[in-house]
Amino acid sequence: MGELDEIYHQYSEGVFKYLMCLCHNAELSEELTQETFYQAVKSIDRYNGECKMSVWLCQIAKHSYYKHLEKSKKQRQPTEIFQEQIVHTSPEAELIHAEDKMALYRMIHLLEEPYKEVLLLRLLGGLSFKEIGDIQRKNENWARVTFYRAKMKLRERGTSGNEQ
């Protein structure tokens, strides 16, 4: 049991940060971090050391997040969707900043995978290209090229004003 505690203490912060990049919600990230380690303990016998422990845990975290999304889509009520669309007013400068930020997030959200995930992992998660490549089961160069292409796609959409 001590070995499992050690693994948790060594990797839980990284898993939490990875989940924050995916969902942008601290409470949900904490809950999914716990779920990730629960699933890891259940399937530890399948970990073969082929990849880093951190990569294996982030893969479990990503699957936990996707399961959560599927489950929450099925449970959402129409009123919840409407409430998310309500805009809160604020001082003019903050509003402009928030609108710019939202426009950027909307454009990122519209990107297809893997561009969206690579951008979020790099920009919000602060992960290295090597770490991103490991998570995606690709190499570092693939992560660099994908990140560059994602930025180019955002620039194209930004200059054309087309948010498809």
C-alpha atoms as an extended CHARMM CRD file, in Angstrom:
* protein
*
       164  EXT
         1         1  MET       CA              0.0000000000        0.0000000000        0.0000000000  PROA      1               0.0000000000
         2         2  GLY       CA              2.9480000000        2.3390000000        0.6650000000  PROA      2               0.0000000000
         3         3  GLU       CA              4.0200000000        2.0740000000       -2.9640000000  PROA      3               0.0000000000
         4         4  LEU       CA              0.5740000000        3.1990000000       -4.1230000000  PROA      4               0.0000000000
         5         5  ASP       CA              0.6990000000        6.1770000000       -1.7390000000  PROA      5               0.0000000000
         6         6  GLU       CA              4.0820000000        7.0970000000       -3.1640000000  PROA      6               0.0000000000
         7         7  ILE       CA              2.7490000000        6.9220000000       -6.7330000000  PROA      7               0.0000000000
         8         8  TYR       CA             -0.2030000000        9.0940000000       -5.7520000000  PROA      8               0.0000000000
         9         9  HSD       CA              1.9830000000       11.7340000000       -4.0880000000  PROA      9               0.0000000000
        10        10  GLN       CA              4.4040000000       11.7610000000       -6.9950000000  PROA      10              0.0000000000
        11        11  TYR       CA              1.8630000000       12.0220000000       -9.8250000000  PROA      11              0.0000000000
        12        12  SER       CA             -1.4140000000       13.4270000000       -8.4600000000  PROA      12              0.0000000000
        13        13  GLU       CA             -0.4850000000       17.0720000000       -9.0190000000  PROA      13              0.0000000000
        14        14  GLY       CA              0.4490000000       16.4310000000      -12.6570000000  PROA      14              0.0000000000
        15        15  VAL       CA             -2.7550000000       14.4920000000      -13.2730000000  PROA      15              0.0000000000
        16        16  PHE       CA             -4.7620000000       17.2940000000      -11.6440000000  PROA      16              0.0000000000
        17        17  LYS       CA             -3.1010000000       19.9240000000      -13.8580000000  PROA      17              0.0000000000
        18        18  TYR       CA             -3.7140000000       17.8150000000      -16.9510000000  PROA      18              0.0000000000
        19        19  LEU       CA             -7.4050000000       17.5120000000      -16.0490000000  PROA      19              0.0000000000
        20        20  MET       CA             -7.5900000000       21.2690000000      -15.4150000000  PROA      20              0.0000000000
        21        21  CYS       CA             -6.4130000000       21.7680000000      -19.0040000000  PROA      21              0.0000000000
        22        22  LEU       CA             -9.2380000000       19.5790000000      -20.2170000000  PROA      22              0.0000000000
        23        23  CYS       CA            -12.1430000000       20.8040000000      -18.1070000000  PROA      23              0.0000000000
        24        24  HSD       CA            -11.1300000000       24.1720000000      -16.5470000000  PROA      24              0.0000000000
        25        25  ASN       CA            -12.9200000000       23.2550000000      -13.3140000000  PROA      25              0.0000000000
        26        26  ALA       CA            -10.9670000000       22.6730000000      -10.0990000000  PROA      26              0.0000000000
        27        27  GLU       CA            -13.6860000000       20.6730000000       -8.3370000000  PROA      27              0.0000000000
        28        28  LEU       CA            -14.2390000000       18.4050000000      -11.3190000000  PROA      28              0.0000000000
        29        29  SER       CA            -10.4800000000       18.0300000000      -11.8140000000  PROA      29              0.0000000000
        30        30  GLU       CA            -10.0820000000       16.9540000000       -8.1940000000  PROA      30              0.0000000000
        31        31  GLU       CA            -12.9350000000       14.4730000000       -8.5010000000  PROA      31              0.0000000000
        32        32  LEU       CA            -11.5360000000       13.0710000000      -11.7560000000  PROA      32              0.0000000000
        33        33  THR       CA             -8.0400000000       12.8630000000      -10.2580000000  PROA      33              0.0000000000
        34        34  GLN       CA             -9.4510000000       10.6250000000       -7.5450000000  PROA      34              0.0000000000
        35        35  GLU       CA            -11.2860000000        8.5620000000      -10.1590000000  PROA      35              0.0000000000
        36        36  THR       CA             -8.0890000000        8.2820000000      -12.1980000000  PROA      36              0.0000000000
        37        37  PHE       CA             -6.1380000000        6.8200000000       -9.3070000000  PROA      37              0.0000000000
        38        38  TYR       CA             -9.0170000000        4.5250000000       -8.3990000000  PROA      38              0.0000000000
        39        39  GLN       CA             -9.0260000000        3.1730000000      -11.9580000000  PROA      39              0.0000000000
        40        40  ALA       CA             -5.2240000000        2.9410000000      -11.9250000000  PROA      40              0.0000000000
        41        41  VAL       CA             -5.2650000000        0.8360000000       -8.7550000000  PROA      41              0.0000000000
        42        42  LYS       CA             -7.9070000000       -1.4430000000      -10.2980000000  PROA      42              0.0000000000
        43        43  SER       CA             -5.8100000000       -1.9630000000      -13.4190000000  PROA      43              0.0000000000
        44        44  ILE       CA             -2.2470000000       -1.6820000000      -12.0960000000  PROA      44              0.0000000000
        45        45  ASP       CA             -1.5520000000       -5.2430000000      -13.2300000000  PROA      45              0.0000000000
        46        46  ARG       CA             -2.0200000000       -4.0570000000      -16.8440000000  PROA      46              0.0000000000
        47        47  TYR       CA              0.6800000000       -1.3810000000      -16.5360000000  PROA      47              0.0000000000
        48        48  ASN       CA              3.6150000000       -2.9140000000      -18.3800000000  PROA      48              0.0000000000
        49        49  GLY       CA              6.1180000000       -0.0730000000      -18.1330000000  PROA      49              0.0000000000
        50        50  GLU       CA              5.9940000000        0.5010000000      -21.8940000000  PROA      50              0.0000000000
        51        51  CYS       CA              5.3860000000        4.2120000000      -21.2560000000  PROA      51              0.0000000000
        52        52  LYS       CA              6.0700000000        6.4980000000      -18.3150000000  PROA      52              0.0000000000
        53        53  MET       CA              3.7800000000        6.1600000000      -15.3180000000  PROA      53              0.0000000000
        54        54  SER       CA              2.7250000000        9.8120000000      -15.7570000000  PROA      54              0.0000000000
        55        55  VAL       CA              1.6830000000        9.1550000000      -19.3590000000  PROA      55              0.0000000000
        56        56  TRP       CA             -0.2720000000        6.0570000000      -18.3750000000  PROA      56              0.0000000000
        57        57  LEU       CA             -2.0710000000        7.9970000000      -15.6270000000  PROA      57              0.0000000000
        58        58  CYS       CA             -2.8810000000       10.8870000000      -17.9890000000  PROA      58              0.0000000000
        59        59  GLN       CA             -4.3820000000        8.4270000000      -20.4510000000  PROA      59              0.0000000000
        60        60  ILE       CA             -6.5910000000        7.0670000000      -17.6820000000  PROA      60              0.0000000000
        61        61  ALA       CA             -7.4570000000       10.6560000000      -16.6980000000  PROA      61              0.0000000000
        62        62  LYS       CA             -8.4250000000       11.5110000000      -20.2690000000  PROA      62              0.0000000000
        63        63  HSD       CA            -10.7010000000        8.4700000000      -20.4710000000  PROA      63              0.0000000000
        64        64  SER       CA            -12.2470000000        9.3820000000      -17.0990000000  PROA      64              0.0000000000
        65        65  TYR       CA            -12.9090000000       12.8980000000      -18.3870000000  PROA      65              0.0000000000
        66        66  TYR       CA            -14.4920000000       11.6130000000      -21.5960000000  PROA      66              0.0000000000
        67        67  LYS       CA            -16.7010000000        9.2390000000      -19.5740000000  PROA      67              0.0000000000
        68        68  HSD       CA            -17.7510000000       12.1760000000      -17.4150000000  PROA      68              0.0000000000
        69        69  LEU       CA            -18.6390000000       14.2280000000      -20.5280000000  PROA      69              0.0000000000
        70        70  GLU       CA            -20.7570000000       11.4380000000      -21.9580000000  PROA      70              0.0000000000
        71        71  LYS       CA            -22.5240000000       10.9310000000      -18.6540000000  PROA      71              0.0000000000
        72        72  SER       CA            -23.1740000000       14.6440000000      -18.1470000000  PROA      72              0.0000000000
        73        73  LYS       CA            -24.4900000000       15.0900000000      -21.7010000000  PROA      73              0.0000000000
        74        74  LYS       CA            -27.1280000000       12.4660000000      -20.9810000000  PROA      74              0.0000000000
        75        75  GLN       CA            -28.1010000000       14.1110000000      -17.6820000000  PROA      75              0.0000000000
        76        76  ARG       CA            -28.2400000000       17.7870000000      -18.7350000000  PROA      76              0.0000000000
        77        77  GLN       CA            -31.5230000000       19.5980000000      -18.4980000000  PROA      77              0.0000000000
        78        78  PRO       CA            -32.5520000000       22.2820000000      -21.0240000000  PROA      78              0.0000000000
        79        79  THR       CA            -32.5900000000       24.9110000000      -18.2500000000  PROA      79              0.0000000000
        80        80  GLU       CA            -28.9090000000       24.2240000000      -17.4750000000  PROA      80              0.0000000000
        81        81  ILE       CA            -27.9800000000       24.8310000000      -21.1010000000  PROA      81              0.0000000000
        82        82  PHE       CA            -29.9320000000       28.1140000000      -21.0740000000  PROA      82              0.0000000000
        83        83  GLN       CA            -28.2710000000       29.3000000000      -17.8450000000  PROA      83              0.0000000000
        84        84  GLU       CA            -24.8210000000       28.7570000000      -19.3460000000  PROA      84              0.0000000000
        85        85  GLN       CA            -25.7050000000       31.2250000000      -22.1030000000  PROA      85              0.0000000000
        86        86  ILE       CA            -26.5100000000       34.1010000000      -19.7240000000  PROA      86              0.0000000000
        87        87  VAL       CA            -23.8800000000       36.8250000000      -19.9690000000  PROA      87              0.0000000000
        88        88  HSD       CA            -22.8430000000       38.5860000000      -16.7680000000  PROA      88              0.0000000000
        89        89  THR       CA            -22.1010000000       42.2990000000      -17.0780000000  PROA      89              0.0000000000
        90        90  SER       CA            -18.8440000000       43.8180000000      -15.8270000000  PROA      90              0.0000000000
        91        91  PRO       CA            -16.7920000000       46.9770000000      -16.3240000000  PROA      91              0.0000000000
        92        92  GLU       CA            -16.0860000000       47.7570000000      -19.9670000000  PROA      92              0.0000000000
        93        93  ALA       CA            -12.3960000000       46.8030000000      -19.9650000000  PROA      93              0.0000000000
        94        94  GLU       CA            -13.0880000000       43.4510000000      -18.3160000000  PROA      94              0.0000000000
        95        95  LEU       CA            -15.9240000000       42.8070000000      -20.7270000000  PROA      95              0.0000000000
        96        96  ILE       CA            -13.7240000000       43.4210000000      -23.7500000000  PROA      96              0.0000000000
        97        97  HSD       CA            -11.0290000000       41.1750000000      -22.3140000000  PROA      97              0.0000000000
        98        98  ALA       CA            -13.5430000000       38.4700000000      -21.4880000000  PROA      98              0.0000000000
        99        99  GLU       CA            -15.0570000000       38.6650000000      -24.9780000000  PROA      99              0.0000000000
       100       100  ASP       CA            -11.6150000000       38.3380000000      -26.5860000000  PROA      100             0.0000000000
       101       101  LYS       CA            -10.8200000000       35.4100000000      -24.3490000000  PROA      101             0.0000000000
       102       102  MET       CA            -14.1560000000       33.7590000000      -25.0880000000  PROA      102             0.0000000000
       103       103  ALA       CA            -13.6790000000       34.2690000000      -28.8180000000  PROA      103             0.0000000000
       104       104  LEU       CA            -10.2810000000       32.5880000000      -28.5890000000  PROA      104             0.0000000000
       105       105  TYR       CA            -11.6960000000       29.6750000000      -26.5600000000  PROA      105             0.0000000000
       106       106  ARG       CA            -14.5600000000       29.3410000000      -29.0590000000  PROA      106             0.0000000000
       107       107  MET       CA            -12.0820000000       29.1670000000      -31.9160000000  PROA      107             0.0000000000
       108       108  ILE       CA             -9.9730000000       26.6120000000      -30.0310000000  PROA      108             0.0000000000
       109       109  HSD       CA            -13.0980000000       24.5930000000      -29.2310000000  PROA      109             0.0000000000
       110       110  LEU       CA            -13.9570000000       24.4590000000      -32.9430000000  PROA      110             0.0000000000
       111       111  LEU       CA            -10.5840000000       22.9710000000      -33.8370000000  PROA      111             0.0000000000
       112       112  GLU       CA            -10.6210000000       19.2860000000      -34.5940000000  PROA      112             0.0000000000
       113       113  GLU       CA             -8.5720000000       16.8400000000      -32.5600000000  PROA      113             0.0000000000
       114       114  PRO       CA             -5.6600000000       16.5400000000      -31.9820000000  PROA      114             0.0000000000
       115       115  TYR       CA             -5.1040000000       20.2760000000      -32.6050000000  PROA      115             0.0000000000
       116       116  LYS       CA             -7.4590000000       21.3440000000      -29.8290000000  PROA      116             0.0000000000
       117       117  GLU       CA             -5.9600000000       19.0820000000      -27.1800000000  PROA      117             0.0000000000
       118       118  VAL       CA             -2.3480000000       19.8670000000      -28.1120000000  PROA      118             0.0000000000
       119       119  LEU       CA             -3.0420000000       23.6160000000      -27.9130000000  PROA      119             0.0000000000
       120       120  LEU       CA             -4.7270000000       23.3240000000      -24.5220000000  PROA      120             0.0000000000
       121       121  LEU       CA             -2.0300000000       21.0660000000      -23.0930000000  PROA      121             0.0000000000
       122       122  ARG       CA              0.7050000000       23.4360000000      -24.2290000000  PROA      122             0.0000000000
       123       123  LEU       CA             -0.8990000000       26.7960000000      -23.4640000000  PROA      123             0.0000000000
       124       124  LEU       CA             -2.9420000000       26.0690000000      -20.3620000000  PROA      124             0.0000000000
       125       125  GLY       CA             -1.1770000000       23.0080000000      -19.0460000000  PROA      125             0.0000000000
       126       126  GLY       CA              2.3390000000       24.2460000000      -19.6700000000  PROA      126             0.0000000000
       127       127  LEU       CA              3.3870000000       20.7780000000      -20.8120000000  PROA      127             0.0000000000
       128       128  SER       CA              6.4960000000       20.2790000000      -22.8900000000  PROA      128             0.0000000000
       129       129  PHE       CA              6.2830000000       18.9830000000      -26.4310000000  PROA      129             0.0000000000
       130       130  LYS       CA              7.9080000000       15.7700000000      -25.2040000000  PROA      130             0.0000000000
       131       131  GLU       CA              5.1770000000       15.2990000000      -22.5680000000  PROA      131             0.0000000000
       132       132  ILE       CA              2.4420000000       16.0760000000      -25.0810000000  PROA      132             0.0000000000
       133       133  GLY       CA              3.9350000000       13.5790000000      -27.5110000000  PROA      133             0.0000000000
       134       134  ASP       CA              4.0770000000       10.9330000000      -24.7870000000  PROA      134             0.0000000000
       135       135  ILE       CA              0.4350000000       11.5120000000      -23.8230000000  PROA      135             0.0000000000
       136       136  GLN       CA             -0.6540000000       11.2370000000      -27.4480000000  PROA      136             0.0000000000
       137       137  ARG       CA              1.6220000000        8.2090000000      -28.0110000000  PROA      137             0.0000000000
       138       138  LYS       CA              3.5400000000       10.1750000000      -30.6280000000  PROA      138             0.0000000000
       139       139  ASN       CA              6.9720000000       11.7840000000      -30.6010000000  PROA      139             0.0000000000
       140       140  GLU       CA              8.0990000000       15.2640000000      -29.5970000000  PROA      140             0.0000000000
       141       141  ASN       CA              8.4140000000       16.4440000000      -33.1830000000  PROA      141             0.0000000000
       142       142  TRP       CA              4.8150000000       15.4040000000      -33.9100000000  PROA      142             0.0000000000
       143       143  ALA       CA              3.6850000000       17.5300000000      -30.9380000000  PROA      143             0.0000000000
       144       144  ARG       CA              5.6730000000       20.5470000000      -32.2000000000  PROA      144             0.0000000000
       145       145  VAL       CA              4.2990000000       20.2750000000      -35.7300000000  PROA      145             0.0000000000
       146       146  THR       CA              0.7310000000       19.7370000000      -34.4940000000  PROA      146             0.0000000000
       147       147  PHE       CA              1.0050000000       22.7650000000      -32.1780000000  PROA      147             0.0000000000
       148       148  TYR       CA              2.3190000000       24.9050000000      -35.0390000000  PROA      148             0.0000000000
       149       149  ARG       CA             -0.4640000000       23.7540000000      -37.3650000000  PROA      149             0.0000000000
       150       150  ALA       CA             -3.0610000000       24.4460000000      -34.6740000000  PROA      150             0.0000000000
       151       151  LYS       CA             -1.7540000000       28.0050000000      -34.3110000000  PROA      151             0.0000000000
       152       152  MET       CA             -1.8950000000       28.4540000000      -38.0840000000  PROA      152             0.0000000000
       153       153  LYS       CA             -5.5010000000       27.2340000000      -38.1390000000  PROA      153             0.0000000000
       154       154  LEU       CA             -6.3940000000       29.7410000000      -35.4100000000  PROA      154             0.0000000000
       155       155  ARG       CA             -4.6880000000       32.5590000000      -37.3250000000  PROA      155             0.0000000000
       156       156  GLU       CA             -6.5630000000       31.6340000000      -40.4970000000  PROA      156             0.0000000000
       157       157  ARG       CA             -9.8880000000       31.6810000000      -38.6720000000  PROA      157             0.0000000000
       158       158  GLY       CA             -8.9970000000       34.8980000000      -36.8650000000  PROA      158             0.0000000000
       159       159  THR       CA             -8.0280000000       36.8190000000      -39.9850000000  PROA      159             0.0000000000
       160       160  SER       CA            -10.9250000000       35.5360000000      -42.0460000000  PROA      160             0.0000000000
       161       161  GLY       CA            -13.3970000000       36.2040000000      -39.2130000000  PROA      161             0.0000000000
       162       162  ASN       CA            -14.7660000000       32.7450000000      -39.9320000000  PROA      162             0.0000000000
       163       163  GLU       CA            -15.6890000000       30.7410000000      -36.8350000000  PROA      163             0.0000000000
       164       164  GLN       CA            -17.5160000000       28.0600000000      -38.7970000000  PROA      164             0.0000000000
